[in-house]
CSV table of C-alpha atoms and ligand atoms in Angstrom, one decimal:
chain,number,residue,atom,x,y,z
X,600,UNK,CA,126.1,109.0,87.8
X,601,UNK,CA,122.4,109.6,87.0
X,602,UNK,CA,119.4,109.7,89.4
X,603,UNK,CA,115.9,109.7,88.1
X,604,UNK,CA,113.0,111.0,90.3
X,605,UNK,CA,109.3,110.2,90.0
X,606,UNK,CA,106.3,112.3,91.3
X,607,UNK,CA,108.2,115.4,91.6
X,608,UNK,CA,105.9,118.5,92.5
X,609,UNK,CA,106.5,122.1,91.9
X,610,UNK,CA,106.9,122.7,95.7
X,611,UNK,CA,109.9,120.4,95.6
X,612,UNK,CA,111.8,122.0,92.9
X,613,UNK,CA,113.7,124.5,94.9
X,614,UNK,CA,115.1,121.8,97.2
X,615,UNK,CA,115.8,119.6,94.2
X,616,UNK,CA,117.7,122.4,92.5
X,617,UNK,CA,119.8,123.1,95.7
X,618,UNK,CA,120.7,119.3,95.9
X,619,UNK,CA,121.7,119.3,92.1
X,620,UNK,CA,123.8,122.4,92.7
X,621,UNK,CA,125.7,120.7,95.7
X,622,UNK,CA,126.3,117.6,93.6
X,623,UNK,CA,127.5,118.7,90.1
X,624,UNK,CA,128.8,115.1,89.6
X,625,UNK,CA,125.3,113.8,89.6
X,626,UNK,CA,122.9,114.2,86.6
X,627,UNK,CA,119.3,114.6,87.8
X,628,UNK,CA,116.3,113.8,85.7
X,629,UNK,CA,112.6,113.9,86.8
X,630,UNK,CA,109.0,113.6,86.0
X,631,UNK,CA,105.8,114.6,87.8
X,632,UNK,CA,104.4,111.2,87.0
X,633,UNK,CA,104.3,108.3,89.3
X,634,UNK,CA,106.3,105.1,88.8
X,635,UNK,CA,104.3,102.7,86.7
X,636,UNK,CA,105.1,100.0,84.1
X,637,UNK,CA,104.7,102.6,81.4
X,638,UNK,CA,106.8,105.4,83.0
X,639,UNK,CA,109.5,103.2,84.1
X,640,UNK,CA,111.2,103.7,80.6
X,641,UNK,CA,111.9,107.3,81.6
X,642,UNK,CA,114.5,106.1,84.1
X,643,UNK,CA,116.5,104.1,81.4
X,644,UNK,CA,120.2,105.0,81.5
X,645,UNK,CA,120.0,106.1,85.2
X,646,UNK,CA,121.7,104.4,88.1
X,647,UNK,CA,119.1,104.9,90.7
X,648,UNK,CA,115.5,106.1,91.3
X,649,UNK,CA,114.0,108.4,93.8
X,650,UNK,CA,110.2,108.2,94.1
X,651,UNK,CA,107.1,109.1,96.2
X,652,UNK,CA,103.6,107.9,95.7
X,653,UNK,CA,100.7,106.4,97.7
X,654,UNK,CA,99.7,104.0,95.0
X,655,UNK,CA,101.2,100.4,95.0
X,656,UNK,CA,104.5,100.0,93.3
X,657,UNK,CA,103.8,97.4,90.6
X,658,UNK,CA,106.0,94.4,90.1
X,659,UNK,CA,106.2,95.1,86.3
X,660,UNK,CA,107.5,98.6,86.9
X,661,UNK,CA,110.3,97.3,89.2
X,662,UNK,CA,111.0,94.6,86.8
X,663,UNK,CA,111.6,97.1,84.0
X,664,UNK,CA,113.9,99.2,86.2
X,665,UNK,CA,115.8,96.1,87.1
X,666,UNK,CA,116.2,95.3,83.4
X,667,UNK,CA,117.8,98.7,83.0
X,668,UNK,CA,120.2,97.8,85.7
X,669,UNK,CA,118.6,100.0,88.3
X,670,UNK,CA,118.9,98.4,91.7
X,671,UNK,CA,118.8,101.4,94.1
X,672,UNK,CA,115.4,102.8,95.0
X,673,UNK,CA,114.9,105.7,97.5
X,674,UNK,CA,111.5,106.8,98.6
X,675,UNK,CA,111.0,110.2,99.9
X,676,UNK,CA,108.5,109.3,102.5
X,677,UNK,CA,108.4,107.2,105.7
X,678,UNK,CA,105.9,104.3,104.9
X,679,UNK,CA,106.9,101.6,102.5
X,680,UNK,CA,103.7,99.5,102.8
X,681,UNK,CA,103.1,100.1,99.1
X,682,UNK,CA,106.1,97.9,98.2
X,683,UNK,CA,105.9,94.0,98.0
X,684,UNK,CA,109.3,93.2,99.5
X,685,UNK,CA,109.2,89.9,97.5
X,686,UNK,CA,109.5,92.0,94.2
X,687,UNK,CA,112.3,94.0,95.5
X,688,UNK,CA,114.2,90.9,96.6
X,689,UNK,CA,113.5,89.0,93.4
X,690,UNK,CA,115.0,91.8,91.4
X,691,UNK,CA,117.9,92.3,94.0
X,692,UNK,CA,116.9,95.9,94.8
X,693,UNK,CA,117.8,97.9,97.7
X,694,UNK,CA,115.3,100.4,99.3
X,695,UNK,CA,115.8,103.4,101.5
X,696,UNK,CA,113.1,105.6,103.1
X,697,UNK,CA,113.3,108.9,105.0
X,698,UNK,CA,112.3,107.8,108.5
X,699,UNK,CA,112.4,111.1,110.3
X,700,UNK,CA,111.9,114.0,107.7
X,701,UNK,CA,109.7,115.8,110.3
X,702,UNK,CA,107.7,113.7,112.9
X,703,UNK,CA,106.5,117.3,114.1
X,704,UNK,CA,104.6,117.9,110.9
X,705,UNK,CA,102.4,114.8,111.4
X,706,UNK,CA,102.2,115.1,115.1
X,707,UNK,CA,101.1,118.8,115.0
X,708,UNK,CA,98.5,117.9,112.3
X,709,UNK,CA,97.2,115.1,114.6
X,710,UNK,CA,96.8,117.3,117.6
X,711,UNK,CA,95.1,120.0,115.5
X,712,UNK,CA,92.5,117.4,114.2
X,713,UNK,CA,91.9,116.5,117.9
X,714,UNK,CA,91.5,120.1,118.9
X,715,UNK,CA,89.2,121.0,116.0
X,716,UNK,CA,86.9,118.0,117.0
X,717,UNK,CA,87.0,118.9,120.7
X,718,UNK,CA,86.0,122.5,119.9
X,719,UNK,CA,83.5,121.4,117.2
X,720,UNK,CA,85.0,123.6,114.7
X,721,UNK,CA,83.1,122.2,111.7
X,722,UNK,CA,79.9,123.0,113.3
X,723,UNK,CA,81.0,126.4,114.3
X,724,UNK,CA,82.1,127.0,110.7
X,725,UNK,CA,78.6,126.1,109.4
X,726,UNK,CA,77.0,128.5,111.8
X,727,UNK,CA,79.5,131.2,110.7
X,728,UNK,CA,78.6,130.5,107.0
X,729,UNK,CA,75.0,131.1,107.9
X,730,UNK,CA,75.9,134.4,109.7
X,731,UNK,CA,75.0,132.7,113.0
X,732,UNK,CA,77.3,134.2,115.7
X,733,UNK,CA,75.6,132.6,118.7
X,734,UNK,CA,77.2,130.1,121.0
X,735,UNK,CA,74.9,127.1,121.4
X,736,UNK,CA,74.9,124.2,120.8
X,737,UNK,CA,78.7,124.0,120.0
X,738,UNK,CA,80.1,123.9,123.6
X,739,UNK,CA,83.5,122.3,123.5
X,740,UNK,CA,85.7,120.1,125.6
X,741,UNK,CA,89.3,120.9,127.0
X,742,UNK,CA,92.4,118.7,126.3
X,743,UNK,CA,93.2,118.6,130.1
X,744,UNK,CA,90.0,116.8,130.7
X,745,UNK,CA,90.8,114.0,128.1
X,746,UNK,CA,92.7,110.8,128.3
X,747,UNK,CA,94.4,110.3,124.9
X,748,UNK,CA,95.4,106.8,123.9
X,749,UNK,CA,98.4,106.8,121.7
X,750,UNK,CA,98.9,103.6,119.7
X,751,UNK,CA,102.6,103.6,118.4
X,752,UNK,CA,105.3,105.4,120.3
X,753,UNK,CA,107.7,105.7,117.5
X,754,UNK,CA,109.0,109.0,116.0
X,755,UNK,CA,105.6,110.6,115.4
X,756,UNK,CA,103.7,109.1,118.4
X,757,UNK,CA,106.3,110.5,120.9
X,758,UNK,CA,106.0,114.0,119.5
X,759,UNK,CA,102.2,113.7,119.7
X,760,UNK,CA,102.6,112.8,123.3
X,761,UNK,CA,104.8,115.7,124.1
X,762,UNK,CA,102.5,118.2,122.5
X,763,UNK,CA,99.4,116.8,124.3
X,764,UNK,CA,101.2,116.9,127.6
X,765,UNK,CA,101.8,120.6,126.9
X,766,UNK,CA,98.0,121.0,126.7
X,767,UNK,CA,97.6,119.1,130.0
X,768,UNK,CA,96.0,115.9,128.5
X,769,UNK,CA,96.5,112.6,130.2
X,770,UNK,CA,98.3,110.2,128.0
X,771,UNK,CA,98.2,106.4,127.9
X,772,UNK,CA,100.2,104.5,125.3
X,773,UNK,CA,100.6,101.1,123.7
X,774,UNK,CA,103.4,99.8,121.6
X,775,UNK,CA,104.9,96.3,121.0
X,776,UNK,CA,108.3,97.9,121.6
X,777,UNK,CA,108.7,100.0,124.7
X,778,UNK,CA,110.4,103.4,124.4
X,779,UNK,CA,112.6,104.0,127.5
X,780,UNK,CA,111.4,107.6,128.0
X,781,UNK,CA,107.8,106.7,127.6
X,782,UNK,CA,108.4,103.7,129.9
X,783,UNK,CA,110.0,106.0,132.5
X,784,UNK,CA,107.0,108.3,132.5
X,785,UNK,CA,104.8,105.2,133.2
X,786,UNK,CA,102.5,105.8,130.2
X,787,UNK,CA,102.4,102.3,128.7
X,788,UNK,CA,99.3,100.1,129.3
X,789,UNK,CA,99.6,96.4,128.8
X,790,UNK,CA,97.1,95.7,126.1
X,791,UNK,CA,95.1,97.6,123.3
X,792,UNK,CA,91.9,96.6,125.3
X,793,UNK,CA,93.1,98.6,128.3
X,794,UNK,CA,94.0,101.6,126.1
X,795,UNK,CA,90.5,101.4,124.4
X,796,UNK,CA,88.8,101.2,127.8
X,797,UNK,CA,90.6,104.3,129.3
X,798,UNK,CA,90.7,106.6,126.2
X,799,UNK,CA,88.5,109.6,125.4
X,800,UNK,CA,90.6,110.0,122.2
X,801,UNK,CA,92.5,107.4,120.3
X,802,UNK,CA,95.2,108.2,117.8
X,803,UNK,CA,97.1,105.8,115.6
X,804,UNK,CA,100.8,106.0,114.9
X,805,UNK,CA,101.9,102.5,113.7
X,806,UNK,CA,103.0,101.2,110.4
X,807,UNK,CA,100.6,99.2,108.3
X,808,UNK,CA,101.3,95.4,108.1
X,809,UNK,CA,99.1,92.6,107.0
X,810,UNK,CA,98.8,91.7,110.7
X,811,UNK,CA,97.2,95.0,111.8
X,812,UNK,CA,95.0,95.7,108.7
X,813,UNK,CA,91.6,96.8,110.0
X,814,UNK,CA,92.8,96.7,113.7
X,815,UNK,CA,90.1,99.2,114.3
X,816,UNK,CA,87.1,97.0,113.7
X,817,UNK,CA,83.7,96.3,115.3
X,818,UNK,CA,85.3,94.4,118.1
X,819,UNK,CA,87.9,97.0,118.9
X,820,UNK,CA,85.3,99.8,118.7
X,821,UNK,CA,82.9,97.9,121.1
X,822,UNK,CA,85.7,97.9,123.7
X,823,UNK,CA,86.0,101.7,123.5
X,824,UNK,CA,84.5,104.4,125.6
X,825,UNK,CA,81.1,105.8,124.4
X,826,UNK,CA,81.7,108.9,122.4
X,827,UNK,CA,85.3,108.2,121.7
X,828,UNK,CA,87.1,110.4,119.1
X,829,UNK,CA,89.4,108.4,116.7
X,830,UNK,CA,92.2,110.1,114.9
X,831,UNK,CA,94.2,108.4,112.1
X,832,UNK,CA,97.2,110.1,110.6
X,833,UNK,CA,99.1,106.7,109.9
X,834,UNK,CA,97.5,104.5,107.2
X,835,UNK,CA,93.9,104.2,106.1
X,836,UNK,CA,93.8,100.4,106.1
X,837,UNK,CA,94.3,100.4,109.9
X,838,UNK,CA,90.5,101.2,110.2
X,839,UNK,CA,87.6,99.3,108.8
X,840,UNK,CA,85.6,102.0,107.4
X,841,UNK,CA,82.3,100.1,107.7
X,842,UNK,CA,83.0,99.6,111.4
X,843,UNK,CA,83.8,103.4,111.7
X,844,UNK,CA,80.5,104.3,110.0
X,845,UNK,CA,78.6,101.9,112.0
X,846,UNK,CA,80.2,103.4,115.2
X,847,UNK,CA,79.4,107.0,114.1
X,848,UNK,CA,75.9,106.0,113.2
X,849,UNK,CA,75.2,104.5,116.7
X,850,UNK,CA,76.9,107.5,118.5
X,851,UNK,CA,79.5,105.0,120.0
X,852,UNK,CA,82.0,107.0,118.1
X,853,UNK,CA,81.7,110.8,118.8
X,854,UNK,CA,84.0,112.0,116.1
X,855,UNK,CA,86.9,111.1,113.8
X,856,UNK,CA,89.9,113.0,112.4
X,857,UNK,CA,91.2,111.2,109.3
X,858,UNK,CA,94.2,112.2,107.2
X,859,UNK,CA,94.3,108.8,105.7
X,860,UNK,CA,91.5,106.5,104.5
X,861,UNK,CA,91.1,103.0,103.3
X,862,UNK,CA,91.0,103.2,99.4
X,863,UNK,CA,92.0,106.9,99.7
X,864,UNK,CA,93.4,106.9,96.2
X,865,UNK,CA,89.9,106.9,94.8
X,866,UNK,CA,89.4,110.4,96.2
X,867,UNK,CA,92.6,112.0,97.3
X,868,UNK,CA,94.8,113.9,94.8
X,869,UNK,CA,91.8,115.2,92.6
X,870,UNK,CA,89.6,118.2,92.6
X,871,UNK,CA,85.9,117.2,92.8
X,872,UNK,CA,84.3,120.6,92.9
X,873,UNK,CA,82.1,119.6,95.9
X,874,UNK,CA,81.9,116.6,98.3
X,875,UNK,CA,78.6,115.8,96.6
X,876,UNK,CA,80.8,114.6,93.6
X,877,UNK,CA,83.0,112.2,95.6
X,878,UNK,CA,82.9,108.8,93.7
X,879,UNK,CA,83.6,106.7,96.8
X,880,UNK,CA,80.3,106.3,98.7
X,881,UNK,CA,82.0,105.4,102.1
X,882,UNK,CA,84.3,108.3,101.9
X,883,UNK,CA,81.4,110.6,100.9
X,884,UNK,CA,79.4,109.3,103.8
X,885,UNK,CA,82.2,110.2,106.2
X,886,UNK,CA,82.8,113.6,104.5
X,887,UNK,CA,79.2,114.7,104.9
X,888,UNK,CA,79.3,114.4,108.7
X,889,UNK,CA,80.0,117.4,110.9
X,890,UNK,CA,81.8,115.2,113.5
X,891,UNK,CA,84.3,113.9,110.9
X,892,UNK,CA,87.2,115.9,109.6
X,893,UNK,CA,89.0,114.6,106.6
X,894,UNK,CA,92.3,115.9,105.3
X,895,UNK,CA,93.9,114.6,102.1
X,896,UNK,CA,96.9,112.8,103.4
X,897,UNK,CA,98.7,116.1,103.9
X,898,UNK,CA,99.7,115.8,107.6
X,899,UNK,CA,103.3,115.6,106.4
X,900,UNK,CA,103.0,118.5,104.1
X,901,UNK,CA,105.2,121.3,105.5
X,902,UNK,CA,108.2,123.2,104.1
X,903,UNK,CA,110.6,121.5,106.5
X,904,UNK,CA,109.3,118.1,105.7
X,905,UNK,CA,109.3,118.5,101.9
X,906,UNK,CA,112.9,119.9,101.9
X,907,UNK,CA,114.2,117.0,104.1
X,908,UNK,CA,112.4,114.3,102.1
X,909,UNK,CA,114.2,115.5,98.9
X,910,UNK,CA,117.5,116.0,100.5
X,911,UNK,CA,117.7,112.8,102.4
X,912,UNK,CA,116.2,110.6,99.6
X,913,UNK,CA,118.7,111.9,97.0
X,914,UNK,CA,121.6,111.6,99.5
X,915,UNK,CA,120.5,108.0,100.2
X,916,UNK,CA,120.1,107.1,96.6
X,917,UNK,CA,123.6,108.4,95.8
X,918,UNK,CA,125.1,106.4,98.7
X,919,UNK,CA,123.3,103.2,97.5
X,920,UNK,CA,124.6,103.7,94.0
X,921,UNK,CA,128.2,104.3,95.6
X,922,UNK,CA,127.8,100.9,97.2
X,923,UNK,CA,127.4,102.3,100.7
X,924,UNK,CA,124.9,101.1,103.3
X,925,UNK,CA,123.0,104.1,104.6
X,926,UNK,CA,121.4,103.7,108.0
X,927,UNK,CA,118.0,104.3,106.6
X,928,UNK,CA,118.2,101.1,104.4
X,929,UNK,CA,114.9,99.3,104.7
X,930,UNK,CA,115.1,95.7,105.9
X,931,UNK,CA,113.3,93.8,103.2
X,932,UNK,CA,114.2,90.4,104.5
X,933,UNK,CA,111.0,90.2,106.8
S,1472,NAD,P1,108.2,104.6,113.7
S,1472,NAD,O1,108.7,103.5,113.0
S,1472,NAD,O2,109.1,105.6,114.3
S,1472,NAD,O3,107.2,104.2,114.9
S,1472,NAD,C1,106.2,103.2,114.7
S,1472,NAD,C2,105.9,102.5,116.1
S,1472,NAD,O4,104.9,101.6,115.9
S,1472,NAD,C3,107.2,101.8,116.6
S,1472,NAD,O5,107.5,102.2,117.9
S,1472,NAD,C4,106.8,100.3,116.6
S,1472,NAD,O6,107.3,99.5,117.6
S,1472,NAD,C5,105.3,100.5,116.7
S,1472,NAD,N1,104.5,99.4,116.2
S,1472,NAD,C6,104.6,98.6,115.1
S,1472,NAD,N2,103.7,97.7,115.0
S,1472,NAD,C7,102.9,97.8,116.1
S,1472,NAD,C8,101.7,97.2,116.5
S,1472,NAD,N3,101.2,96.2,115.7
S,1472,NAD,N4,101.1,97.6,117.7
S,1472,NAD,C9,101.7,98.6,118.4
S,1472,NAD,N5,102.8,99.3,118.0
S,1472,NAD,C10,103.4,98.9,116.9
S,1472,NAD,O7,107.2,105.4,112.7
S,1472,NAD,P2,106.7,106.9,112.7
S,1472,NAD,O8,107.7,107.7,112.0
S,1472,NAD,O9,106.2,107.2,114.1
S,1472,NAD,O10,105.5,106.8,111.7
S,1472,NAD,C11,104.3,106.0,111.9
S,1472,NAD,C12,103.4,105.8,110.6
S,1472,NAD,O11,102.9,107.1,110.3
S,1472,NAD,C13,104.2,105.5,109.4
S,1472,NAD,O12,104.5,104.1,109.4
S,1472,NAD,C14,103.4,105.9,108.2
S,1472,NAD,O13,102.5,104.9,107.9
S,1472,NAD,C15,102.6,107.0,109.0
S,1472,NAD,N6,102.9,108.3,108.3
S,1472,NAD,C16,101.9,109.1,107.9
S,1472,NAD,C17,102.1,110.4,107.4
S,1472,NAD,C18,101.1,111.3,106.9
S,1472,NAD,O14,101.4,112.3,106.2
S,1472,NAD,N7,99.8,111.1,107.3
S,1472,NAD,C19,103.5,110.8,107.3
S,1472,NAD,C20,104.5,110.0,107.8
S,1472,NAD,C21,104.2,108.7,108.3
S,1473,COI,C1,104.8,109.0,104.7
S,1473,COI,O1,105.9,109.6,104.7
S,1473,COI,O2,104.8,107.7,104.9
S,1473,COI,C2,103.5,109.6,104.3
S,1473,COI,O3,102.4,109.0,104.6
S,1473,COI,C3,103.5,110.8,103.5
S,1473,COI,C4,103.1,110.7,102.1
S,1473,COI,C5,103.6,111.8,101.3
S,1473,COI,C6,103.2,109.4,101.5
């Protein structure tokens, strides 16, 4: 059996080597390149593909894999919104993801973004860089005085709630599916409008679908509290960037912590020397603000997460090739 992996980084190699050593019957090939119609040929002769990228998986690339007889695809990450399920189904391909490689990694990053905004750390850092060791005007706010609205109470949202409760914040939550524990704690509100109305901070932890693209738009923002902080560690396309910028301009939005951005691939993954050189004017606009913190989709990026992503993805791919049905098989019928 041979598995070919795309987008492999140096920091994944030790976990990859460990997996290889534990599976001497499996030949592993890899590249640092992403899966494209051009790089698909590298997988020729393999039985399955393990991959990770934030750019769309092109139909032509999948078609080529299918022509080589590769029907088993395993992504190393949670979100599968960069696949068109029709392509997978047309080529009879099965897909697995890694649903819980480390919800804590993303949840901790989320709460850190909130904390840095509450304590106005970007402004404090500018003062420090100028040798200004005075206090004013960067007076902060405490978690225990905040109501945090958590949208999506899946694996990540629930860890966010637990951490926030440790800080003494009041939590309200919204999800189309009610988790028993969150329900028992009485945290759910009945509508997004209600969550917007009550929350000082709003954090997004839902997958991206066609139906919720730009769910945070002018209308949603108009229903929020004045000075609201918005945090997004889920998917960039959940927020309409124009609406976010307008909200920041008017002061309706007091701050934003963004690990993901609409059209983030125009900027993330490159070294620009300075934010002055960012080629995307909307992202540059956001990056220049002291009440906005942008991180390069690295909420997931911990040693634990990376190890689990490699191990589970390779295990799953092997299982698919062996004709098994792993419990992390993605339902591509919807
Ligand atoms: P999950 O599937 O465990 O939870 C998602 C929750 O959202 C579920 O409870 C579901 O019922 C709910 N939901 C779905 N549609 C909804 C809607 N329209 N309104 C309200 N609730 C809705 O997923 P998770 O592991 O918590 O991950 C959430 C998202 O975080 C992923 O889909 C992915 O996009 C993103 N993510 C980002 C990073 C990062 O590094 N920034 C890493 C991993 C995952
Ligand atoms: C995910 O796992 O869905 C992420 O967003 C992490 C990233 C490496 C794609």
